[in-house]
Short mmCIF file of C-alpha atoms in Angstrom, two decimals:
data_model
loop_
_atom_site.label_atom_id
_atom_site.label_comp_id
_atom_site.label_asym_id
_atom_site.label_seq_id
_atom_site.Cartn_x
_atom_site.Cartn_y
_atom_site.Cartn_z
CA MET A 700 -24.91 -59.20 14.49
CA VAL A 701 -26.76 -59.87 11.48
CA ILE A 702 -30.20 -58.45 12.03
CA LYS A 703 -32.57 -60.81 10.65
CA ASN A 704 -35.80 -59.75 12.24
CA VAL A 705 -36.86 -56.73 14.64
CA ASN A 706 -39.87 -56.52 16.77
CA LEU A 707 -41.52 -53.72 18.88
CA GLU A 708 -42.73 -56.22 21.49
CA THR A 709 -43.60 -53.93 24.54
CA VAL A 710 -44.34 -50.32 25.10
CA CYS A 711 -44.35 -49.33 29.00
CA GLY A 712 -45.68 -46.14 30.07
CA ILE A 713 -45.77 -44.51 33.49
CA THR A 714 -48.43 -46.85 35.06
CA SER A 715 -47.55 -50.00 32.94
CA THR A 716 -46.39 -53.27 34.54
CA LEU A 717 -42.88 -54.07 33.30
CA PRO A 718 -42.38 -57.23 31.26
CA LYS A 719 -40.75 -60.52 32.76
CA ASN A 720 -38.50 -61.08 29.65
CA SER A 721 -36.49 -64.35 29.52
CA LEU A 722 -34.10 -62.92 26.95
CA PRO A 723 -31.04 -60.32 27.96
CA GLU A 724 -31.98 -56.75 27.91
CA ILE A 725 -29.51 -53.90 26.83
CA ALA A 726 -30.65 -50.59 27.83
CA PHE A 727 -29.94 -47.09 26.35
CA ALA A 728 -30.29 -44.02 28.49
CA GLY A 729 -29.68 -40.42 27.68
CA LYS A 730 -30.86 -36.93 27.77
CA SER A 731 -33.80 -35.68 25.51
CA ASN A 732 -32.58 -35.39 21.80
CA VAL A 733 -29.28 -36.90 22.35
CA GLY A 734 -29.84 -39.24 19.41
CA LYS A 735 -31.09 -42.28 21.17
CA SER A 736 -33.75 -43.48 18.58
CA SER A 737 -31.36 -42.66 15.63
CA LEU A 738 -28.76 -44.68 17.55
CA ILE A 739 -31.29 -47.77 18.10
CA ASN A 740 -32.33 -47.48 14.45
CA GLY A 741 -28.93 -47.58 13.28
CA LEU A 742 -28.13 -50.83 15.42
CA MET A 743 -31.18 -52.43 14.05
CA ASN A 744 -30.47 -51.44 10.42
CA ARG A 745 -33.80 -49.64 10.31
CA LYS A 746 -34.30 -46.17 9.08
CA SER A 747 -37.19 -45.00 11.38
CA TYR A 748 -38.26 -48.10 13.33
CA ALA A 749 -37.76 -46.12 16.52
CA LYS A 750 -39.46 -42.73 16.22
CA THR A 751 -36.92 -40.00 16.03
CA SER A 752 -37.96 -36.26 16.61
CA SER A 753 -36.11 -32.92 16.69
CA THR A 754 -38.67 -32.25 19.52
CA PRO A 755 -36.94 -33.19 23.03
CA GLY A 756 -38.97 -35.60 24.92
CA LYS A 757 -40.47 -37.57 22.07
CA THR A 758 -39.83 -40.88 23.69
CA GLN A 759 -42.11 -40.99 26.84
CA THR A 760 -42.32 -44.94 27.21
CA ILE A 761 -39.90 -47.72 27.67
CA ASN A 762 -39.72 -49.54 24.47
CA PHE A 763 -38.67 -53.22 24.28
CA TYR A 764 -37.14 -54.16 20.63
CA ASN A 765 -36.85 -57.87 20.22
CA ILE A 766 -33.85 -58.36 17.96
CA ASN A 767 -33.74 -62.01 16.27
CA GLU A 768 -35.25 -63.38 19.41
CA GLU A 769 -31.86 -63.16 21.09
CA LEU A 770 -31.89 -60.13 23.10
CA TYR A 771 -33.71 -56.87 23.70
CA LEU A 772 -32.56 -53.25 22.90
CA VAL A 773 -34.48 -51.08 25.65
CA ASP A 774 -35.00 -47.60 24.70
CA LEU A 775 -35.65 -45.48 27.85
CA PRO A 776 -37.34 -42.08 28.11
CA GLY A 777 -34.90 -39.07 27.63
CA TYR A 778 -34.31 -37.18 30.66
CA GLY A 779 -33.70 -33.24 31.08
CA TYR A 780 -34.52 -30.74 28.36
CA ALA A 781 -38.09 -32.04 27.50
CA LYS A 782 -40.69 -29.20 27.68
CA VAL A 783 -42.97 -31.07 29.96
CA SER A 784 -44.06 -30.25 33.67
CA GLU A 785 -41.95 -31.21 36.49
CA LYS A 786 -44.53 -33.77 37.38
CA GLU A 787 -44.13 -35.41 34.24
CA LYS A 788 -40.28 -35.38 34.33
CA ARG A 789 -40.51 -36.97 37.85
CA GLU A 790 -42.75 -39.66 36.59
CA TRP A 791 -40.43 -40.45 33.82
CA GLY A 792 -37.56 -40.50 36.45
CA ARG A 793 -39.29 -43.04 38.60
CA LEU A 794 -40.19 -45.21 35.33
CA ILE A 795 -36.50 -45.13 34.24
CA GLU A 796 -35.41 -46.15 38.03
CA ARG A 797 -38.17 -48.74 38.36
CA TYR A 798 -37.09 -50.52 35.40
CA LEU A 799 -33.25 -50.18 36.11
CA HIS A 800 -33.99 -51.43 39.73
CA SER A 801 -36.35 -54.51 38.98
CA SER A 802 -35.39 -55.85 35.48
CA GLU A 803 -33.94 -59.36 35.97
CA GLN A 804 -32.55 -59.62 32.52
CA LEU A 805 -30.78 -56.21 32.12
CA ARG A 806 -27.24 -56.82 31.23
CA ALA A 807 -25.80 -53.50 30.30
CA VAL A 808 -26.59 -49.75 30.27
CA PHE A 809 -25.42 -47.56 27.62
CA LEU A 810 -25.39 -43.97 28.36
CA LEU A 811 -25.57 -41.43 25.40
CA ILE A 812 -23.75 -38.06 25.69
CA ASP A 813 -23.51 -35.52 23.01
CA ILE A 814 -20.07 -35.19 21.99
CA ARG A 815 -20.24 -31.45 21.37
CA HIS A 816 -21.03 -30.61 24.84
CA ASP A 817 -19.79 -31.34 28.24
CA PRO A 818 -21.77 -33.91 30.24
CA SER A 819 -24.74 -32.20 32.19
CA ALA A 820 -25.59 -32.49 35.70
CA ASN A 821 -28.36 -34.91 34.79
CA ASP A 822 -25.84 -37.00 32.64
CA LYS A 823 -23.49 -37.13 35.81
CA LEU A 824 -26.53 -38.13 37.91
CA MET A 825 -27.61 -41.02 35.68
CA TYR A 826 -24.04 -42.21 35.57
CA GLU A 827 -23.70 -42.23 39.03
CA TRP A 828 -27.04 -43.90 39.62
CA ALA A 829 -26.21 -46.65 37.24
CA LEU A 830 -22.89 -47.28 39.07
CA SER A 831 -24.84 -47.36 42.40
CA GLN A 832 -27.16 -49.93 40.92
CA GLY A 833 -24.05 -52.21 40.17
CA TYR A 834 -23.82 -51.41 36.46
CA ARG A 835 -20.78 -50.10 34.63
CA PRO A 836 -22.28 -47.93 32.12
CA ILE A 837 -20.83 -47.84 28.58
CA ILE A 838 -20.63 -44.33 27.18
CA ILE A 839 -21.58 -43.74 23.59
CA ALA A 840 -20.36 -40.20 22.45
CA THR A 841 -23.35 -39.41 19.86
CA LYS A 842 -23.43 -36.70 17.02
CA LEU A 843 -19.94 -37.40 15.77
CA ASP A 844 -20.46 -36.02 12.50
CA LYS A 845 -21.38 -32.81 13.91
CA ILE A 846 -17.64 -32.09 14.89
CA LYS A 847 -14.48 -31.70 12.83
CA ARG A 848 -12.26 -34.96 13.02
CA SER A 849 -9.40 -32.72 14.54
CA GLN A 850 -11.57 -32.09 17.69
CA VAL A 851 -12.63 -35.63 18.49
CA GLN A 852 -9.97 -36.48 20.95
CA LYS A 853 -10.45 -33.28 22.70
CA HIS A 854 -14.00 -33.71 23.03
CA LEU A 855 -13.84 -37.31 24.30
CA LYS A 856 -11.40 -36.29 26.88
CA ALA A 857 -14.02 -33.68 28.02
CA VAL A 858 -16.85 -36.44 28.14
CA ARG A 859 -14.33 -38.54 30.09
CA GLN A 860 -13.63 -35.79 32.47
CA GLY A 861 -17.07 -34.48 32.97
CA LEU A 862 -18.32 -37.90 33.90
CA GLY A 863 -15.20 -38.69 36.02
CA LEU A 864 -14.73 -41.89 34.23
CA PRO A 865 -12.03 -44.37 35.43
CA SER A 866 -9.11 -44.96 33.04
CA GLY A 867 -9.81 -47.85 30.47
CA ALA A 868 -13.37 -47.17 30.67
CA VAL A 869 -15.14 -47.45 27.17
CA VAL A 870 -16.27 -44.55 25.35
CA ILE A 871 -17.43 -45.40 21.73
CA PRO A 872 -17.97 -42.19 19.25
CA PHE A 873 -21.22 -42.78 17.15
CA SER A 874 -22.55 -41.11 14.06
CA SER A 875 -26.14 -41.83 13.28
CA LEU A 876 -25.10 -40.47 9.61
CA THR A 877 -22.02 -42.47 8.86
CA LYS A 878 -22.83 -45.41 11.39
CA GLN A 879 -19.28 -45.10 12.61
CA GLY A 880 -19.32 -47.12 16.21
CA ARG A 881 -22.20 -49.29 15.11
CA ASP A 882 -20.15 -52.50 14.65
CA GLU A 883 -18.07 -51.61 17.79
CA ILE A 884 -21.30 -51.36 19.96
CA TRP A 885 -22.52 -54.75 18.60
CA GLU A 886 -19.06 -56.51 19.08
CA LEU A 887 -19.14 -55.22 22.70
CA VAL A 888 -22.65 -56.37 23.22
CA GLU A 889 -22.00 -59.88 21.82
CA ARG A 890 -18.54 -60.55 23.48
CA GLU A 891 -19.70 -59.18 26.86
CA TYR A 892 -23.24 -59.67 27.28
CA LEU A 893 -24.59 -62.63 24.89
CA GLU A 894 -21.71 -65.12 25.20
CA ARG A 895 -22.29 -65.37 28.94
CA GLU A 896 -25.95 -66.74 27.99
CA VAL A 897 -24.55 -69.34 26.07
CA GLU A 898 -22.07 -70.55 28.57
#
């Protein structure tokens, strides 16, 4: 995918009406601080278009990035570790649920897991919930540059086992530092989710 233009078109908070888009949407979910904004910046070839932060829970809205007038990358609020009230966490959860349940253009859900750690209970819940909604989440193992190369396969196996992935399920290791995995993600999106639009 050659990125010609990027536009943060819609930002939806807890009380917002979700947009009725006509282009396909690709959503990115993951716990707070897993590297969602860094991944989206990497995919868009932008340094800091999506706001990154070392503080968990920075993304508190659903952000729709229009890419080349061809599709939307949808950045969902992080779940889990954010230092916010239980009430806010529940509201973010409902916001994510409402989007995944009601979007007519959502083509794929990418679930980001920190490759250094076994999937959390929240990660498993998110994976199983997406499955129950009829999606087959594609797993992106982030923070690849934080572990030794010799450890990668061991950690990938732990991610697969922790989520109970079926054999053959796609897991893409990604590094926001080296951009390893970027091309694989775009190839998958273009092959699986954009070509259908043309047919």
